[in-house]
Coordinates of C-alpha atoms in Angstrom, one line a residue:
M288 CA -2.3 27.5 -14.1
A289 CA -1.5 24.6 -11.8
R290 CA 0.0 21.6 -13.3
P291 CA -2.2 18.4 -13.2
R292 CA -1.3 16.1 -10.4
K293 CA 0.9 13.2 -11.5
V294 CA -0.5 9.9 -10.5
P295 CA 2.2 7.6 -9.4
D296 CA 2.7 4.1 -11.0
S297 CA 1.7 2.5 -7.7
A298 CA -1.7 4.2 -7.8
V299 CA -2.2 2.9 -11.4
L300 CA -1.3 -0.6 -10.3
A301 CA -3.6 -0.4 -7.4
A302 CA -6.4 0.7 -9.8
C303 CA -5.5 -2.3 -12.0
E304 CA -5.9 -4.7 -9.1
R305 CA -9.3 -3.2 -8.2
V306 CA -10.4 -3.4 -11.8
I307 CA -9.5 -7.0 -12.1
G308 CA -11.7 -7.6 -9.0
K309 CA -14.6 -5.9 -10.9
H310 CA -14.1 -7.3 -14.4
G311 CA -11.9 -10.3 -14.2
P312 CA -9.6 -11.1 -17.2
N313 CA -11.9 -9.1 -19.5
F314 CA -10.6 -5.8 -18.1
T315 CA -9.1 -3.2 -20.4
L316 CA -6.6 -0.4 -20.2
A317 CA -9.6 2.0 -20.5
H318 CA -11.1 0.4 -17.3
V319 CA -7.8 0.9 -15.5
A320 CA -7.4 4.5 -16.7
A321 CA -10.9 5.4 -15.6
E322 CA -10.3 3.8 -12.2
A323 CA -7.0 5.6 -11.8
G324 CA -8.3 9.0 -13.1
V325 CA -5.8 9.2 -15.9
A326 CA -5.9 9.0 -19.7
V327 CA -5.6 5.7 -21.5
G328 CA -2.5 7.0 -23.2
T329 CA -0.9 7.5 -19.8
V330 CA -1.4 3.9 -18.9
A331 CA -0.2 2.6 -22.3
G332 CA 2.8 5.0 -22.2
R333 CA 4.0 3.8 -18.8
F334 CA 3.3 0.1 -19.1
G335 CA 3.2 -0.5 -22.9
S336 CA 0.2 -2.9 -23.0
K337 CA -2.2 -4.9 -20.8
H338 CA 0.5 -7.6 -20.6
G339 CA 3.1 -5.1 -19.4
L340 CA 0.7 -3.8 -16.9
L341 CA 0.0 -7.3 -15.5
V342 CA 3.7 -8.0 -15.3
A343 CA 4.3 -4.8 -13.4
L344 CA 1.3 -5.6 -11.1
M345 CA 2.7 -9.1 -10.3
D346 CA 6.1 -7.7 -9.5
A347 CA 4.7 -5.0 -7.3
S348 CA 2.3 -7.3 -5.5
T349 CA 5.1 -9.8 -4.8
A350 CA 7.2 -7.0 -3.2
V351 CA 4.2 -5.8 -1.1
L352 CA 3.3 -9.3 0.0
E353 CA 6.8 -10.0 1.2
E354 CA 7.0 -6.7 3.0
R355 CA 3.6 -7.3 4.7
M356 CA 4.5 -10.8 5.8
R357 CA 7.8 -9.7 7.3
A358 CA 6.2 -6.7 9.0
V359 CA 3.5 -8.6 10.8
A360 CA 5.9 -11.3 11.8
Q361 CA 8.2 -8.8 13.5
E362 CA 5.2 -7.7 15.7
H363 CA 5.4 -11.0 17.5
D364 CA 8.1 -12.2 20.0
D365 CA 6.8 -15.7 19.8
P366 CA 8.2 -17.3 16.6
V367 CA 5.2 -19.6 16.2
A368 CA 2.9 -16.6 16.4
A369 CA 5.1 -14.9 13.8
V370 CA 4.6 -17.8 11.5
R371 CA 0.8 -17.7 12.0
A372 CA 0.7 -14.0 11.4
A373 CA 2.8 -14.2 8.3
L374 CA 0.5 -16.8 6.7
L375 CA -2.6 -14.9 7.6
A376 CA -1.1 -11.9 6.0
T377 CA -1.2 -13.6 2.6
V378 CA -5.0 -13.3 2.6
V379 CA -5.3 -9.7 3.8
G380 CA -7.7 -7.7 1.7
I381 CA -9.4 -10.8 0.3
D382 CA -12.8 -10.3 1.8
D383 CA -15.3 -10.5 -1.1
P384 CA -15.8 -13.9 -2.7
E385 CA -17.0 -12.5 -6.0
T386 CA -13.9 -10.3 -6.3
A387 CA -11.7 -13.3 -5.3
A388 CA -13.4 -15.4 -8.0
R389 CA -12.6 -12.7 -10.7
H390 CA -9.0 -12.6 -9.5
L391 CA -8.8 -16.4 -9.8
G392 CA -10.2 -16.0 -13.3
Q393 CA -7.3 -13.7 -14.1
L394 CA -4.9 -16.1 -12.6
G395 CA -6.1 -18.8 -14.9
V396 CA -5.2 -16.6 -17.9
D397 CA -1.9 -15.6 -16.3
L398 CA -0.9 -19.3 -16.0
A399 CA -1.3 -19.7 -19.7
D400 CA 1.3 -17.0 -20.3
P401 CA 5.0 -18.1 -19.8
V402 CA 6.1 -14.7 -18.4
L403 CA 3.2 -14.2 -16.0
R404 CA 3.4 -17.9 -15.0
E405 CA 7.1 -17.3 -14.0
R406 CA 6.1 -14.2 -12.1
F407 CA 3.5 -16.2 -10.2
A408 CA 5.9 -19.0 -9.4
R409 CA 8.4 -16.4 -8.1
Q410 CA 5.7 -15.0 -5.8
R411 CA 4.9 -18.4 -4.4
K412 CA 8.6 -19.0 -3.9
V413 CA 8.9 -15.7 -1.9
V414 CA 6.0 -16.8 0.3
R415 CA 7.7 -20.1 1.0
E416 CA 11.1 -18.6 1.7
V417 CA 9.6 -16.1 4.2
L418 CA 7.7 -18.9 5.9
A419 CA 10.7 -21.2 6.0
E420 CA 12.9 -18.5 7.6
L421 CA 10.3 -18.0 10.3
L422 CA 9.7 -21.7 10.8
A423 CA 13.4 -22.3 11.3
K424 CA 13.2 -20.1 14.4
A425 CA 10.0 -21.7 15.8
S426 CA 9.8 -24.4 18.3
L427 CA 7.7 -26.9 16.4
P428 CA 9.2 -30.4 17.1
G429 CA 6.5 -32.2 15.2
A430 CA 6.9 -30.2 12.0
P431 CA 8.8 -31.4 9.0
A432 CA 11.9 -29.5 7.8
A433 CA 11.4 -25.8 7.5
E434 CA 11.2 -25.8 3.7
S435 CA 8.7 -28.7 3.6
A436 CA 6.6 -27.1 6.4
A437 CA 6.6 -23.8 4.5
A438 CA 5.4 -25.5 1.3
L439 CA 2.6 -27.2 3.3
L440 CA 1.5 -24.0 4.8
A441 CA 1.6 -22.1 1.6
S442 CA -0.5 -24.8 -0.1
L443 CA -2.9 -24.8 2.8
A444 CA -3.5 -21.0 2.3
Q445 CA -4.0 -21.5 -1.4
G446 CA -6.4 -24.4 -0.9
V447 CA -8.5 -22.6 1.7
Q448 CA -8.8 -19.5 -0.6
L449 CA -10.0 -21.7 -3.5
D450 CA -12.5 -23.5 -1.2
W451 CA -13.8 -20.2 0.1
A452 CA -14.2 -18.7 -3.4
L453 CA -16.3 -21.8 -4.4
E454 CA -18.3 -21.9 -1.1
P455 CA -18.0 -18.5 0.6
E456 CA -19.1 -19.0 4.2
G457 CA -17.6 -16.8 6.8
A458 CA -14.5 -14.7 6.6
L459 CA -11.5 -16.1 4.7
S460 CA -9.1 -15.2 7.5
E461 CA -11.2 -17.1 10.0
L462 CA -11.4 -20.1 7.8
L463 CA -7.7 -20.1 7.3
S464 CA -7.2 -19.8 11.1
D465 CA -9.5 -22.7 11.7
E466 CA -7.3 -24.9 9.4
L467 CA -4.0 -23.5 10.5
D468 CA -4.2 -23.4 14.3
P469 CA -4.8 -27.2 14.9
L470 CA -1.9 -27.9 12.6
L471 CA 0.5 -25.6 14.5
R472 CA -0.7 -27.1 17.8
A473 CA 0.0 -30.6 16.5
W474 CA 3.4 -29.6 15.3
G475 CA 4.1 -27.9 18.6
N476 CA 3.0 -30.8 20.7
P477 CA 3.7 -34.1 18.9
V478 CA 2.5 -37.3 20.6
S479 CA 5.0 -40.1 20.6
D480 CA 4.0 -43.5 19.4
G481 CA 4.3 -44.8 23.0
H482 CA 2.1 -42.1 24.4
A483 CA -0.4 -42.7 21.6
H484 CA -0.7 -46.4 22.4
S485 CA -1.0 -45.6 26.1
R486 CA -3.9 -43.3 25.4
R487 CA -5.7 -45.7 23.1
D488 CA -5.2 -48.5 25.6
G489 CA -6.5 -46.4 28.4
R490 CA -3.2 -46.3 30.3

C-alpha cells in the first residue's frame, strides 16, 4: 500500500493564507486542515496552535516577500525601474477587495499580540531595507535620503492598499502605479526654485 503523500509545511501555510482570505480572524485550525487536505492533528502537531501557525505564516511570508522584491528588481537594468518593480511586488496577489479586507481584519488582531506585532514590524523593516538598497543606486536627485524615501514608498503602498480595500475601484496595482509614478518622476526631475519662479512668472 502506498504511503499517503506528505504535505509540506509550505503548503499548509499557503492554505492558511487562503483561509484567512475566506474567513478573516475567525478562521480555525479545522478550516486550514480542510483547505490543505490534512488532518487537524497534523496542523496542530506541526505548529502547536493557531498562534503558532500565524507566527510561522508571518515568518514565511516575510521571506517570500523579500525574495519576490529582490527577484523582480534584478529584472531591470534601470535602478529606478527596479525600485518601481520592487514596490509593486508588495501588492502581488492582492486582487480581491473582500479577501484584502479579511486579511486587514486579521492584521488588526495580530497587532494586539506582542509576538505577531513584532513579526509584522520586522516585515515592514525588511520592505524598507530592500527599497533603501535599491534607492541608493537610483538616480533620483529630488528624493530624500534613501532610508527616508524607502519609508515614504512603503507607507504609500500601505495607504493605497487600505484606500482600495475601503473603496475598491480598479486594480490595486494600477492604483499604486498611479500614485507612485508621478512621485518617481518628481524625484527624478526636481525643479529648482529659480526655475519654478521663472515658470510662474512666464519667463
